mmCIF file of N, CA and C in Angstrom:
data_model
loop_
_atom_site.group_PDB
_atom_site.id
_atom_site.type_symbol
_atom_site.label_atom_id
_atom_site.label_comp_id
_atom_site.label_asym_id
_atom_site.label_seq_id
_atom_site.Cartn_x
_atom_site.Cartn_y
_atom_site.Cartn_z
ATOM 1 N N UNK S 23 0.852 -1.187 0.000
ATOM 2 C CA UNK S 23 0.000 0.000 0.000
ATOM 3 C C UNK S 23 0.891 1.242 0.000
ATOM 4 N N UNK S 24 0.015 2.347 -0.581
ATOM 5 C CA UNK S 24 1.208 3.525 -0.764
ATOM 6 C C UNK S 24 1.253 4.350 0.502
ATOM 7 N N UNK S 25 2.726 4.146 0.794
ATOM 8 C CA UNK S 25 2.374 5.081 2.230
ATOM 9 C C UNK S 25 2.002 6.415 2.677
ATOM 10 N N UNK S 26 1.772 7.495 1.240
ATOM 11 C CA UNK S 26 0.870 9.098 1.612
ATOM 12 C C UNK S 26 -0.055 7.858 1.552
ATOM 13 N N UNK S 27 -0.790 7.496 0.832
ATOM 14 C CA UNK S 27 -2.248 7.353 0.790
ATOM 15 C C UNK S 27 -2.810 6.569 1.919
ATOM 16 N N UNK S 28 -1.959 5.526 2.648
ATOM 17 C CA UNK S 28 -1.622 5.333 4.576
ATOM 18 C C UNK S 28 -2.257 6.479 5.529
ATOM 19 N N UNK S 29 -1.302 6.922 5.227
ATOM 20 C CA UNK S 29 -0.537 8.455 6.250
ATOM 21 C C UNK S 29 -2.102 9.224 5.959
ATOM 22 N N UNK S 30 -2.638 9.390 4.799
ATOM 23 C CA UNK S 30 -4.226 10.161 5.188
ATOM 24 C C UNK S 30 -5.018 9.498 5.191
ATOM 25 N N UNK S 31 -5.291 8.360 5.394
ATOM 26 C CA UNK S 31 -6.277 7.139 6.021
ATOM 27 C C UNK S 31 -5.949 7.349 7.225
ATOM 28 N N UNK S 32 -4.877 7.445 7.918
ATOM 29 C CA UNK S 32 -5.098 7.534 9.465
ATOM 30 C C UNK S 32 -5.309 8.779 9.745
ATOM 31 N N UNK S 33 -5.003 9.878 9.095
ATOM 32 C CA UNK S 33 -5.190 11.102 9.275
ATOM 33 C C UNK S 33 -6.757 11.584 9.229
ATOM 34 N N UNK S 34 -7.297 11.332 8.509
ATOM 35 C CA UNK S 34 -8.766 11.213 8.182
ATOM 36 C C UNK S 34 -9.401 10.584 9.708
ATOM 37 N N UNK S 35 -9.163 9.379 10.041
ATOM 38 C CA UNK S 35 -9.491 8.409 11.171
ATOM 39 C C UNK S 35 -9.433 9.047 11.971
ATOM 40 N N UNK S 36 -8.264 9.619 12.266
ATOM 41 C CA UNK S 36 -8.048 10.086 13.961
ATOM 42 C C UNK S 36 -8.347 11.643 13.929
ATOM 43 N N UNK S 37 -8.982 12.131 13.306
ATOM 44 C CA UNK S 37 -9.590 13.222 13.107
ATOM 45 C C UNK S 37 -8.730 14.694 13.199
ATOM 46 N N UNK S 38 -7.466 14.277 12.755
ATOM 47 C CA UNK S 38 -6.826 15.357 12.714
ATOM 48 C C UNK S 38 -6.984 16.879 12.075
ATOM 49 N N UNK S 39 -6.840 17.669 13.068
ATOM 50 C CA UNK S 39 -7.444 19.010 12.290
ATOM 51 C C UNK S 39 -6.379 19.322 11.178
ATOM 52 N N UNK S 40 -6.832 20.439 10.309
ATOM 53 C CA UNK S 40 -5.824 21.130 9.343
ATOM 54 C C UNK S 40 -4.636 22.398 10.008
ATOM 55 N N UNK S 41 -5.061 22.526 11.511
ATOM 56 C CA UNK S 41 -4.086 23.341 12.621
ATOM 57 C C UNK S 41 -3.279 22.327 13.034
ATOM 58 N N UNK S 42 -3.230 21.156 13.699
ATOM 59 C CA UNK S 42 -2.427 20.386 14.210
ATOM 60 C C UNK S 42 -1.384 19.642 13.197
ATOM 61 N N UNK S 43 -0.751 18.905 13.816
ATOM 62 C CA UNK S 43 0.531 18.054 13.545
ATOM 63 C C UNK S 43 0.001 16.618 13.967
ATOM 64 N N UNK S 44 0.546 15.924 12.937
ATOM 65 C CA UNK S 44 0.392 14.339 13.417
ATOM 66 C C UNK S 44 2.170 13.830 13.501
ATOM 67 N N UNK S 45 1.898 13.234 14.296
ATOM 68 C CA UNK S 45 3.431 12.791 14.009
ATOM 69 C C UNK S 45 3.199 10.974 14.561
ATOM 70 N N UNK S 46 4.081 10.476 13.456
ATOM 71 C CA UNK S 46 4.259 8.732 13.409
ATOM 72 C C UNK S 46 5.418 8.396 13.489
ATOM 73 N N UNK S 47 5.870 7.649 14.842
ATOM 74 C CA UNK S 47 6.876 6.843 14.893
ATOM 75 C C UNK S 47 7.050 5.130 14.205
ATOM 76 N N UNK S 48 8.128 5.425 12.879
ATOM 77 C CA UNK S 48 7.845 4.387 12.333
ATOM 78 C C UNK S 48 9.509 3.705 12.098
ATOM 79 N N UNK S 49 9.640 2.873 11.720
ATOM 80 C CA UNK S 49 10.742 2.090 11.618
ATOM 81 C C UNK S 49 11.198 2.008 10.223
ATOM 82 N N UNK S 50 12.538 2.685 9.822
ATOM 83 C CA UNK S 50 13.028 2.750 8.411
ATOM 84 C C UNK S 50 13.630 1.632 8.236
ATOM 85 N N UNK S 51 13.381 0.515 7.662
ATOM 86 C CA UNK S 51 13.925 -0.593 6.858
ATOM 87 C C UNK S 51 15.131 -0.422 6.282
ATOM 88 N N UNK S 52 15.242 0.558 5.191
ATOM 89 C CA UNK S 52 16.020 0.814 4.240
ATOM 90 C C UNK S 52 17.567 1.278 5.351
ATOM 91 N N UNK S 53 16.965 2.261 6.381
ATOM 92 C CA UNK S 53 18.212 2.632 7.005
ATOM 93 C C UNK S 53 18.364 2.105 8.382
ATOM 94 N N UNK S 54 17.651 1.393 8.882
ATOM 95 C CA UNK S 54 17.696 0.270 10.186
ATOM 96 C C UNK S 54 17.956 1.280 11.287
ATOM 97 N N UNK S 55 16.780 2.242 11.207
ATOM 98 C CA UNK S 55 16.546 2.743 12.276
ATOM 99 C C UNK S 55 15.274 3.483 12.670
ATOM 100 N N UNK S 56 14.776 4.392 14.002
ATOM 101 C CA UNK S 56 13.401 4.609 13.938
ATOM 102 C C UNK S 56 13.417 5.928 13.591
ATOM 103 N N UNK S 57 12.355 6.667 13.271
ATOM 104 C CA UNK S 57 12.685 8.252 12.282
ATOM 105 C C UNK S 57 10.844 8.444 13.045
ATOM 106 N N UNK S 58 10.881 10.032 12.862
ATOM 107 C CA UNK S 58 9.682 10.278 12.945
ATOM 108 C C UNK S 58 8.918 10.781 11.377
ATOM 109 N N UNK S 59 7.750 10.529 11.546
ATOM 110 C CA UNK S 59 7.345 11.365 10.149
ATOM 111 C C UNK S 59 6.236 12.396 10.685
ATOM 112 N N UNK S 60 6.956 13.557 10.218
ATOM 113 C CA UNK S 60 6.169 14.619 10.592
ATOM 114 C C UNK S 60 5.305 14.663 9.645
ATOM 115 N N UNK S 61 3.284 15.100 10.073
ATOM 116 C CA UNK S 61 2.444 15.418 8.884
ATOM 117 C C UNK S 61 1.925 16.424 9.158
ATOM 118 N N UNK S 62 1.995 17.357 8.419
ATOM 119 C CA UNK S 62 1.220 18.924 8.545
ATOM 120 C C UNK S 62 0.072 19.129 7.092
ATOM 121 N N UNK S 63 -0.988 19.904 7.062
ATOM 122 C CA UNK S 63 -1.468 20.071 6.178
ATOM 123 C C UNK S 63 -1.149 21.498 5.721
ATOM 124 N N UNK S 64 -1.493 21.663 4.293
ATOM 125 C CA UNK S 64 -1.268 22.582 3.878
ATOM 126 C C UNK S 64 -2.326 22.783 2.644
ATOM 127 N N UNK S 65 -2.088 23.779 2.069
ATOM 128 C CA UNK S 65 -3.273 23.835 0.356
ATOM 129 C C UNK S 65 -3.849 22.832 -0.180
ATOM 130 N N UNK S 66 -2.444 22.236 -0.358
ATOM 131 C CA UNK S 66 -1.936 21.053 -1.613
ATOM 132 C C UNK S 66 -2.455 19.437 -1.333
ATOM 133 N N UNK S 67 -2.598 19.517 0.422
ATOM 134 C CA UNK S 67 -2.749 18.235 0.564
ATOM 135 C C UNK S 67 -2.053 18.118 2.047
ATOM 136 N N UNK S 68 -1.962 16.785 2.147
ATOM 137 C CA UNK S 68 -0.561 16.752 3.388
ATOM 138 C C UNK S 68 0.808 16.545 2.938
ATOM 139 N N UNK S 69 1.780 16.972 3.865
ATOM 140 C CA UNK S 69 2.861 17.795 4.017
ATOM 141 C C UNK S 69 3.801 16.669 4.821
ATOM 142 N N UNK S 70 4.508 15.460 4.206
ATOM 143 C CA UNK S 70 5.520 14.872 5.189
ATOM 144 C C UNK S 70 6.745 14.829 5.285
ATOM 145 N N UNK S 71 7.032 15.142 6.201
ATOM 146 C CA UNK S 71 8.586 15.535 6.628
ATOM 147 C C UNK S 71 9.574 14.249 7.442
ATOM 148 N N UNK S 72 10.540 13.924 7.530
ATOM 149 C CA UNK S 72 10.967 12.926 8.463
ATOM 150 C C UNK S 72 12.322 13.727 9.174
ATOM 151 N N UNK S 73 12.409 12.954 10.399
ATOM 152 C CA UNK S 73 13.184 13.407 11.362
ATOM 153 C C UNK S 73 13.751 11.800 12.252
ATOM 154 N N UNK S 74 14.980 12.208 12.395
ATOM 155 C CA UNK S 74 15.587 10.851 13.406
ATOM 156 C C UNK S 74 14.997 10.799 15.079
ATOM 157 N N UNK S 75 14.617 12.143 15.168
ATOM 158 C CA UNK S 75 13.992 12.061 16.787
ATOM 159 C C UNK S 75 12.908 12.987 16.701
ATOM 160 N N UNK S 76 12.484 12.461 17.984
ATOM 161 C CA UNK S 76 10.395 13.924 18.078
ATOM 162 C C UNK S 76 10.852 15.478 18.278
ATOM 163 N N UNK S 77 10.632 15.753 17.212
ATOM 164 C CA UNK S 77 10.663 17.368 17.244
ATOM 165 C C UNK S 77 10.058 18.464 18.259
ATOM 166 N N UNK S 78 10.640 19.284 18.267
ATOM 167 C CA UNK S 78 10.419 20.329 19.417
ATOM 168 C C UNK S 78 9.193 21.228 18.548
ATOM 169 N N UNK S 79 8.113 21.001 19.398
ATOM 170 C CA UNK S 79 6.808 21.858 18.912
ATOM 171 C C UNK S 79 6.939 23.110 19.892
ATOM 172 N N UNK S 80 6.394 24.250 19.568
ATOM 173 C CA UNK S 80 6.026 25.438 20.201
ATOM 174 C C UNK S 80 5.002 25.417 20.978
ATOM 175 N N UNK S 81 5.356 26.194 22.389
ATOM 176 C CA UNK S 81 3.845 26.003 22.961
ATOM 177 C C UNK S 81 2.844 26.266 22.431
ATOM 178 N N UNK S 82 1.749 25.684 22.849
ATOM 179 C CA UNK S 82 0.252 25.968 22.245
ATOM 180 C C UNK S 82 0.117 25.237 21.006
ATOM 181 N N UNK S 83 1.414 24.367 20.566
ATOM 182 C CA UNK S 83 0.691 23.606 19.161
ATOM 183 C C UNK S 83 0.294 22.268 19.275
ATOM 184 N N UNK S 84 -0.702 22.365 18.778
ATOM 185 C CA UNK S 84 -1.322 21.075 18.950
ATOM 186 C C UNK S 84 -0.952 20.273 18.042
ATOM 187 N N UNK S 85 -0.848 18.574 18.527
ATOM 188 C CA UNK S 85 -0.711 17.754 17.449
ATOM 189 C C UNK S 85 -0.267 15.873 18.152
ATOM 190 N N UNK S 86 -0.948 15.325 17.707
ATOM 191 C CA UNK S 86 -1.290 13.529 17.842
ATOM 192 C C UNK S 86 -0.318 12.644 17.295
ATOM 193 N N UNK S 87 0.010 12.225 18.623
ATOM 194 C CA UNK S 87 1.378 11.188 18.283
ATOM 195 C C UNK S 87 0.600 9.850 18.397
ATOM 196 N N UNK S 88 1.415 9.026 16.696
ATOM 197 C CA UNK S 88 0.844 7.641 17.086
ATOM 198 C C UNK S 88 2.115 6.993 17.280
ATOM 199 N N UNK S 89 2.413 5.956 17.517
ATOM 200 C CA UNK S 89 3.479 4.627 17.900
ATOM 201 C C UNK S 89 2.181 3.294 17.857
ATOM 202 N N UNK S 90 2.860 2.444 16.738
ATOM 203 C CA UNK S 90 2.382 0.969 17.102
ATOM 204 C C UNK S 90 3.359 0.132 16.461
ATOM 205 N N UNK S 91 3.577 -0.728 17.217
ATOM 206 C CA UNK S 91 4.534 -1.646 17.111
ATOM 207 C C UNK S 91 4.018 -2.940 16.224
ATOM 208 N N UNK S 92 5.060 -3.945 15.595
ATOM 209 C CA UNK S 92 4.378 -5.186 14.624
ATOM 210 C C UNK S 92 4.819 -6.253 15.498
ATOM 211 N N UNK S 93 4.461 -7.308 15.242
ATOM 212 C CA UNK S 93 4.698 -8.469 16.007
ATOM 213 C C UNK S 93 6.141 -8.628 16.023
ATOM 214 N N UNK S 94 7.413 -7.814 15.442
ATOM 215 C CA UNK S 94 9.087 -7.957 15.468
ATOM 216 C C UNK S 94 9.142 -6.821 16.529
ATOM 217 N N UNK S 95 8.462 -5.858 16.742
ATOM 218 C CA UNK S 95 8.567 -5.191 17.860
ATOM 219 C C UNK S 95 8.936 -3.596 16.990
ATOM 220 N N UNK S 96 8.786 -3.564 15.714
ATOM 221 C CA UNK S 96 9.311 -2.229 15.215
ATOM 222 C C UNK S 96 8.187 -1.717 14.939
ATOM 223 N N UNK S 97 8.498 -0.020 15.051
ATOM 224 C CA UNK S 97 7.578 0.692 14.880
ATOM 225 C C UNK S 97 6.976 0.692 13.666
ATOM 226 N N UNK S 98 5.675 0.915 13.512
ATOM 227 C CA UNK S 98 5.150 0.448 12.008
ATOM 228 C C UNK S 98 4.226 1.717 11.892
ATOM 229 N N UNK S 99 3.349 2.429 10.477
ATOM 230 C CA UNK S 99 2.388 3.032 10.321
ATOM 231 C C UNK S 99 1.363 2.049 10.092
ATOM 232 N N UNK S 100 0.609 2.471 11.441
ATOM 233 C CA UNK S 100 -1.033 1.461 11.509
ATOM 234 C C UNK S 100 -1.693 1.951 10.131
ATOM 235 N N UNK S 101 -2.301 0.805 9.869
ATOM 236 C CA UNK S 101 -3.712 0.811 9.135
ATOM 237 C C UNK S 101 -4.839 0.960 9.632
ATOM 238 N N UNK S 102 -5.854 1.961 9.175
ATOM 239 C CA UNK S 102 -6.770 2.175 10.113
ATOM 240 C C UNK S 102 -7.702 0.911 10.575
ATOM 241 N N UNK S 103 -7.816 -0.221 9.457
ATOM 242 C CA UNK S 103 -8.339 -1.431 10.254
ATOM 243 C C UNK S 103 -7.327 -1.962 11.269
ATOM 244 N N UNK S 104 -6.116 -1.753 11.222
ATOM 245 C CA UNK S 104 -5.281 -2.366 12.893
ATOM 246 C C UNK S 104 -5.835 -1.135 13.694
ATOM 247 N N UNK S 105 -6.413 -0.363 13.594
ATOM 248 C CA UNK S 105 -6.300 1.038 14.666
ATOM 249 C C UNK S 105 -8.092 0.387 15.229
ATOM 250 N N UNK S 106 -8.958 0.187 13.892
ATOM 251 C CA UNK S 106 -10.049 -0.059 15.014
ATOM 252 C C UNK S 106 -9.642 -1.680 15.210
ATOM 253 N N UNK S 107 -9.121 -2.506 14.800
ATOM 254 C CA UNK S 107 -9.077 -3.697 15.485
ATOM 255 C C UNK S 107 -8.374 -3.232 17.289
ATOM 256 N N UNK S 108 -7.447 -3.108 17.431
ATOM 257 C CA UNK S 108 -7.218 -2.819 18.420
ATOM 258 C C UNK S 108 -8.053 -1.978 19.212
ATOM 259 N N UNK S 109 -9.197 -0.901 18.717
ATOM 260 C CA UNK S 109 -9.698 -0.078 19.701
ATOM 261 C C UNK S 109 -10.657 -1.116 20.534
ATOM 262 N N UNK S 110 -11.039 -2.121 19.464
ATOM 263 C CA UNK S 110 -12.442 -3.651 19.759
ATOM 264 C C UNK S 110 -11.294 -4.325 20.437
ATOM 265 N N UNK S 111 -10.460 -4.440 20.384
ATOM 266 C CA UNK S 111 -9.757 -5.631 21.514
ATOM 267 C C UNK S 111 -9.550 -5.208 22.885
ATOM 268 N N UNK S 112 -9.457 -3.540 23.089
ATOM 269 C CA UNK S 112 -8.897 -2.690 24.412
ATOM 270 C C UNK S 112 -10.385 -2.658 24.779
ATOM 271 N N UNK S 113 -11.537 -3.170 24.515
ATOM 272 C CA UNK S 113 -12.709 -2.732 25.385
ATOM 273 C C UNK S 113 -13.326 -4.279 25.441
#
């Protein structure tokens, strides 16, 4: 699956405003390590950025951190069916 078209399936889901920040801790394969991906909206669409550690936000900005881990223990970008499977398993 393509990972923008991921990244606004969960964005959509978790009801992120067009003011806030989402940010996903996910696990880079290619470089065997964990990175953040920053998502901001903008005109055009969403806006992703990556970073090796969680960025320093300004007070007063809002914005929704996800982390979910795969059965190897690395950080992964959920699919919104793992996001409600898990919300039906936590209740």
């Amino acid at each position: 699956m393509n990972i923008t078209f991921k990244i606004q399936q969960v964005w959509q889901y978790l009801g992120v405003q067009d003011d806030e920040i989402l940010i996903i801790r996910h696990y880079n394969d290619s470089d065997k390590k964990d990175e953040f991906l920053i998502v901001e909206s903008n005109p055009d669409g969403l806006n992703v950025t990556t970073t090796d550690s969680m960025p320093e936000l300004g007070i007063g900005k809002s914005f929704q951190l996800i982390q979910q881990r795969d059965s190897s223990g690395r950080f992964i970008i959920p699919s919104v069916a793992q996001l409600i499977q898990d919300k039906v398993s936590d209740y």
